[in-house]
Tab-separated table of C-alpha atoms and ligand atoms in Angstrom:
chain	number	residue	atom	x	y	z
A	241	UNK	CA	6.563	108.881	-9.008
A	242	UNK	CA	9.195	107.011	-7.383
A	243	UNK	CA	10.017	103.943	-9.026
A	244	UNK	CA	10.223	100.491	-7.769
A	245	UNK	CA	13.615	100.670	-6.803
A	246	UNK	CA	14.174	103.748	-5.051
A	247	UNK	CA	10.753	102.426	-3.143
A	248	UNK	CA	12.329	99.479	-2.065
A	249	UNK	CA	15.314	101.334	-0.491
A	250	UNK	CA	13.521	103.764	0.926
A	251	UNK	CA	10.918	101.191	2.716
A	252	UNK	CA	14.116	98.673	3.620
A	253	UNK	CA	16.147	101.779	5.355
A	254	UNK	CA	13.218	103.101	7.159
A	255	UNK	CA	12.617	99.152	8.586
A	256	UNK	CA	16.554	98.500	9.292
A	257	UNK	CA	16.042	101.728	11.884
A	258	UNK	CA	12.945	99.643	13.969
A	259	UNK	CA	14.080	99.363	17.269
A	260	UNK	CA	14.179	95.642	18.047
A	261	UNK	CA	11.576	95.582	21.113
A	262	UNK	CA	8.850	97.635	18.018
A	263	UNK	CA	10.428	94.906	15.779
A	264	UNK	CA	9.355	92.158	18.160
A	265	UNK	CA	5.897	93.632	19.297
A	266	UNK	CA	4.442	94.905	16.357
A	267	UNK	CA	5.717	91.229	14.568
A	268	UNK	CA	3.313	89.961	17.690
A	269	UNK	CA	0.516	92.399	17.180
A	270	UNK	CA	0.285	91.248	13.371
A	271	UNK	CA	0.509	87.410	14.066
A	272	UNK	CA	-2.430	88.079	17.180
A	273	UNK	CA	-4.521	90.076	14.116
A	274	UNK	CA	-4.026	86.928	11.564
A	275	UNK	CA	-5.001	84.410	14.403
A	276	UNK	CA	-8.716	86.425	14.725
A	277	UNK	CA	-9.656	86.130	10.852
A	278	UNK	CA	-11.364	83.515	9.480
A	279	UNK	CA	-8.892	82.201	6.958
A	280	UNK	CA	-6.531	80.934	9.623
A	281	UNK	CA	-8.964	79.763	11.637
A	282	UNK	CA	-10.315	77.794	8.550
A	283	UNK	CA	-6.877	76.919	6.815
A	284	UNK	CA	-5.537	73.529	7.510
A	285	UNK	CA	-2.268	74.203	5.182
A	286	UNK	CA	-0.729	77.725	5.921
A	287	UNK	CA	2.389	78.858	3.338
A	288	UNK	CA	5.006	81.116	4.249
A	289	UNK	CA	8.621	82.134	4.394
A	290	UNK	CA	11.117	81.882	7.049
A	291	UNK	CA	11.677	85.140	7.891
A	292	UNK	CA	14.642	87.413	8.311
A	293	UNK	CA	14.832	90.589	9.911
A	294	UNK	CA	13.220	93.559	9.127
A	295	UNK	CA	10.555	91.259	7.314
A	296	UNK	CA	7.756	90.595	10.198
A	297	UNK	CA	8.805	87.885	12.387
A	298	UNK	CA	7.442	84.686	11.030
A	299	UNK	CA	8.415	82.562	13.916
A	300	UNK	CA	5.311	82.646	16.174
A	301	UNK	CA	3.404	82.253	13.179
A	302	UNK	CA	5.220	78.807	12.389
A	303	UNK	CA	4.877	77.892	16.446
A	304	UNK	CA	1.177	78.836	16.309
A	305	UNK	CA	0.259	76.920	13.184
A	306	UNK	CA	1.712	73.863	14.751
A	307	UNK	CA	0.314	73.770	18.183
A	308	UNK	CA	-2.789	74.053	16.245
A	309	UNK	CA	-2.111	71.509	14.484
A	310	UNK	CA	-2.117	72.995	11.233
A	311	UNK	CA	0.651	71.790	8.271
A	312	UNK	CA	3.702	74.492	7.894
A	313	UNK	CA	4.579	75.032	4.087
A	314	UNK	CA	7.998	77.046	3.172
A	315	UNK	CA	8.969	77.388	-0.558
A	316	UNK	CA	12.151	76.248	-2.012
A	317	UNK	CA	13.689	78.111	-4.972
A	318	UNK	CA	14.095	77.006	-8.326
A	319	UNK	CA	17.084	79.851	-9.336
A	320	UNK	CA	17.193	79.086	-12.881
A	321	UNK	CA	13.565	79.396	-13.699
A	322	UNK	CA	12.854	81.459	-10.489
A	323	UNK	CA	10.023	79.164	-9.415
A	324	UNK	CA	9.134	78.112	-5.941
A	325	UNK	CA	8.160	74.871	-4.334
A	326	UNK	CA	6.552	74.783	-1.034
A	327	UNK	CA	7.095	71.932	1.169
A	328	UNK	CA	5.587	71.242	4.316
A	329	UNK	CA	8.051	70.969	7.384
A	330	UNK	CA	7.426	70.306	10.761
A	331	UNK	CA	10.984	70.995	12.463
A	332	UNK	CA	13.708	74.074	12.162
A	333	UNK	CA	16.146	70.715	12.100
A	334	UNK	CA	14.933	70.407	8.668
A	335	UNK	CA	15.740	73.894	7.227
A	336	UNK	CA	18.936	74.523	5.292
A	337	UNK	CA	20.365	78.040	4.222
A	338	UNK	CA	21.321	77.384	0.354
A	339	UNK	CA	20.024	80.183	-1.247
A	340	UNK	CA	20.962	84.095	-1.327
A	341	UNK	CA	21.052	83.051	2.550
A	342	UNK	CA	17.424	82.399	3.344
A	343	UNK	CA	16.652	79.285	5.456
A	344	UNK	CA	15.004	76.456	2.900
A	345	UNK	CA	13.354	72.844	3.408
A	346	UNK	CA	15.845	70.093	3.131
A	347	UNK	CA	14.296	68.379	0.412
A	348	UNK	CA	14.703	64.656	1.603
A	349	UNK	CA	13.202	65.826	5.183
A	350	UNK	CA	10.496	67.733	3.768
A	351	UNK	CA	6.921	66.774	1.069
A	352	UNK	CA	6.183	68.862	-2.105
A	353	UNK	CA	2.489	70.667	-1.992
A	354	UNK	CA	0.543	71.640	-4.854
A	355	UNK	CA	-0.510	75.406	-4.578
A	356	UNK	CA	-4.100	73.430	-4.509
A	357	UNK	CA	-3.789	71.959	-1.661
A	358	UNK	CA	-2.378	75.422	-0.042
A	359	UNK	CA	-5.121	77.115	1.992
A	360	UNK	CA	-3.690	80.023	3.241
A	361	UNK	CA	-0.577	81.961	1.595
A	362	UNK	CA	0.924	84.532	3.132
A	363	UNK	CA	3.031	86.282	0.828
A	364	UNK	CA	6.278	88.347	1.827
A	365	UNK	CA	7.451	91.907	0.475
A	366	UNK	CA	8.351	95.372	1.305
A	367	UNK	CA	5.650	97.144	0.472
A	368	UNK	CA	1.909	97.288	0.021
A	369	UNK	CA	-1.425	99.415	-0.644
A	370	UNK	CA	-4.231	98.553	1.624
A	371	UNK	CA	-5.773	97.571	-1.605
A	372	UNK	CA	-2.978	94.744	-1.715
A	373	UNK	CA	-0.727	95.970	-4.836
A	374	UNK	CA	2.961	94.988	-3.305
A	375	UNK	CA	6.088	94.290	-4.602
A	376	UNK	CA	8.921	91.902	-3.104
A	377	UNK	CA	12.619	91.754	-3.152
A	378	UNK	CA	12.910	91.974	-6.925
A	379	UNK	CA	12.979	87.973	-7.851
A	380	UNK	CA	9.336	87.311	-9.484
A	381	UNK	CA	9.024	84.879	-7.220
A	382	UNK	CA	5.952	85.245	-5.753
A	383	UNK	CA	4.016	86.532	-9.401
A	384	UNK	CA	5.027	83.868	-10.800
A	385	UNK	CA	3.542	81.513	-8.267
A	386	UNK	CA	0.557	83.668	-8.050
A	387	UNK	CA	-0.605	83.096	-11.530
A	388	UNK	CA	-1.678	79.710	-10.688
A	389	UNK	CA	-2.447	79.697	-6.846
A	390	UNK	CA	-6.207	79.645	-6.580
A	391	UNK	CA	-6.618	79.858	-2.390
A	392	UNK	CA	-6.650	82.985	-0.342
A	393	UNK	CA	-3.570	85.313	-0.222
A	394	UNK	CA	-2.852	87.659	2.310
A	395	UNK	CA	0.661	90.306	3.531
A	396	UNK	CA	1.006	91.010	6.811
A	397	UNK	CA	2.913	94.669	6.678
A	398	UNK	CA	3.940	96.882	9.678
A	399	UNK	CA	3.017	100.447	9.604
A	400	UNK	CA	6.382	101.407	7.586
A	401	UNK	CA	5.609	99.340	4.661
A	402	UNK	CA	2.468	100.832	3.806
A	403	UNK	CA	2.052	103.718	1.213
A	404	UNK	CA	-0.399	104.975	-1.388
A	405	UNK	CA	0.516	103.850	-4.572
A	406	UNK	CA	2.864	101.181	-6.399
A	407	UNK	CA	4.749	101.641	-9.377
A	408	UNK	CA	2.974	98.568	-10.948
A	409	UNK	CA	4.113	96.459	-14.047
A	410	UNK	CA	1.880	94.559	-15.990
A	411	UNK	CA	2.772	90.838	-14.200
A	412	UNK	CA	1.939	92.414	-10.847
A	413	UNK	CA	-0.726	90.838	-9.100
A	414	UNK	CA	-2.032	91.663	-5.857
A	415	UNK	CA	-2.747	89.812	-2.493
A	416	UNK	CA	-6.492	89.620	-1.176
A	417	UNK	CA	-5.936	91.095	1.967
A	418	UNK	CA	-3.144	93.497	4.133
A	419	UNK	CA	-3.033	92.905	7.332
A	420	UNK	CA	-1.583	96.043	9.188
A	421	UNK	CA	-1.557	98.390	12.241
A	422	UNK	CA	-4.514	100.152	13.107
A	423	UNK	CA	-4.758	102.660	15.395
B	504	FFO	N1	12.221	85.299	4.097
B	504	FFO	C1	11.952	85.281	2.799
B	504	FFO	N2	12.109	84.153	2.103
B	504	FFO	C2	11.803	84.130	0.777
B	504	FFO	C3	11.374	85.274	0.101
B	504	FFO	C4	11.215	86.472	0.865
B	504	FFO	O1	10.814	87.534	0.370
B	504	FFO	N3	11.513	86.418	2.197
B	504	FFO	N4	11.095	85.206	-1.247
B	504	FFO	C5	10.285	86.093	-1.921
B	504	FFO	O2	10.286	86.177	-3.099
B	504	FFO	C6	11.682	84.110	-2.009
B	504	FFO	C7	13.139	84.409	-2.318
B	504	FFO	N5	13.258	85.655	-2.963
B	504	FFO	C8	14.388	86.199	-3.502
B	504	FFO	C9	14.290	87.389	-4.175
B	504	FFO	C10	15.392	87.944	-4.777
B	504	FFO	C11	16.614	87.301	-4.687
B	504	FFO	C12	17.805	87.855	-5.330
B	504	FFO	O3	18.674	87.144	-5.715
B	504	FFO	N6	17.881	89.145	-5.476
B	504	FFO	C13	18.997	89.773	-6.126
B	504	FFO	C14	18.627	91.169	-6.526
B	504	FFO	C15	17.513	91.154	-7.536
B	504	FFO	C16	17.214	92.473	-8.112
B	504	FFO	O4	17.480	93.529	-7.478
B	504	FFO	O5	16.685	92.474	-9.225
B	504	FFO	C17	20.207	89.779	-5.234
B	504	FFO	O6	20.024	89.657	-3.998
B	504	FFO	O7	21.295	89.851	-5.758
B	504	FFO	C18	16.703	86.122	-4.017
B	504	FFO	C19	15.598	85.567	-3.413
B	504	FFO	C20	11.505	82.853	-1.235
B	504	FFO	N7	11.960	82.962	0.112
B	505	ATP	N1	4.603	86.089	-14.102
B	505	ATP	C1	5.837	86.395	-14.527
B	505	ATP	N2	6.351	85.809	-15.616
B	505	ATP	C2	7.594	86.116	-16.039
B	505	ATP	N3	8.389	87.005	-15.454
B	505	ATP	C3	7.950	87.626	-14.370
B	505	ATP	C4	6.655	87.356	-13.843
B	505	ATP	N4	6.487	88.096	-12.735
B	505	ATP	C5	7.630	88.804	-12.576
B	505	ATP	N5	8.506	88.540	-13.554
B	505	ATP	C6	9.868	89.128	-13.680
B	505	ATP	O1	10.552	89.034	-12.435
B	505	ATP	C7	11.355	90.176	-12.188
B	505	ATP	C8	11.061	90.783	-10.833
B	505	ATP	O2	9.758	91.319	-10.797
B	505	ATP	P1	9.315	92.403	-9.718
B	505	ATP	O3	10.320	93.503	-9.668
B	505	ATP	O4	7.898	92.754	-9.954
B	505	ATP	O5	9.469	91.553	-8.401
B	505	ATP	P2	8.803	91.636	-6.995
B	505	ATP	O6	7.365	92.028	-7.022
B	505	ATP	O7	9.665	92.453	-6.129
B	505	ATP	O8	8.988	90.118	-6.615
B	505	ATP	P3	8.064	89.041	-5.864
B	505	ATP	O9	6.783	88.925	-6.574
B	505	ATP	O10	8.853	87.793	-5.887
B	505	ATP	O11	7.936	89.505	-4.477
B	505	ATP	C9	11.077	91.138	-13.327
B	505	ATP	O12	12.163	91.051	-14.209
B	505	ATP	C10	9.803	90.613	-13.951
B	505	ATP	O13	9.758	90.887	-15.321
């Protein structure tokens, strides 16, 4: 089996290649998915990242979320330890880029959450199982916060980043539900 490396390049080429108008309206058709279940209907505090391209377009998640008057949490890295903290913001003024160029909460403009008071996370990667084993960008990031968030989880993945089986180590954990293309 391919390990998690080579699976990572191969998932990150075949994403660079997405035409930006598939980029754009698959992005929409997985936000207009999320919007129908449940959990976002029910969540009041929805966590994510800011996203970058190829990762699915967060943006009219964000928008959404706010005209709905939900609360908008974005994590903050903690390098050294290679924690997160998620902060809820409520404007792109108060986003800095800091960190291995991703767009972060401005700390002073922005208030800490507890991952209890986080109803909804959707977690980033590069690729998934429909049975929700993923793996990320490499940083632990998101296992380590996942060993003490207790709400639901969720990965919204396009078509490309979905395969049959993960190269899984043993501080893996997996997200409750993929969210992907069907048809
Ligand atoms: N848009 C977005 N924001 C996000 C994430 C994400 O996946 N997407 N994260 C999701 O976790 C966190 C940041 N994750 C990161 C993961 C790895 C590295 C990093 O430094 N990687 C090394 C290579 C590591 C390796 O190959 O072992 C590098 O770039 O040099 C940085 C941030 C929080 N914010
Ligand atoms: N719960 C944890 N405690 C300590 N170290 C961890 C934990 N989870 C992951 N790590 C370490 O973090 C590094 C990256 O892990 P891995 O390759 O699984 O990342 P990933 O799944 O791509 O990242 P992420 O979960 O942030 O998306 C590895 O060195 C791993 O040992």
């Amino acid at each position: 089996m391919v390990d998690k490396k080579q699976l990572r390049k191969m998932i990150m080429q075949q994403l660079t290649e997405m035409p930006s108008e598939q980029y754009t309206s698959l992005s929409e058709k997985l936000a207009s998915q999320l919007f129908l279940t449940s959990h976002w209907q029910q969540s009041k505090v929805v966590a994510l990242t800011i996203s970058r391209f190829p990762e699915v377009d967060t943006f009219p998640i964000i928008n959404k979320a706010w005209s709905e008057g939900k609360q908008v949490a974005i994590p903050k890295c903690l390098p050294k330890t290679r924690e997160m903290n998620f902060r809820i913001f409520s404007s792109y003024d108060n986003l800095e880029v800091v960190y291995s160029g991703l767009q972060e909460p401005v700390v002073d403009k922005t208030k800490s959450v507890q991952p209890s008071e986080i109803d909804l996370l959707i977690v980033p990667g590069v690729a998934y199982t429909l049975k929700g084993d993923r793996i990320g960008f490499g940083g632990g990031y998101y296992d380590r916060y996942l060993v003490d968030y207790n709400g639901f989880t969720l990965s919204l993945a396009f078509p490309q980043q979905v395969v049959n089986k993960i190269p899984l180590d043993q501080h893996d954990l997996p997200v409750q539900k993929i969210i992907t293309i069907t048809e």
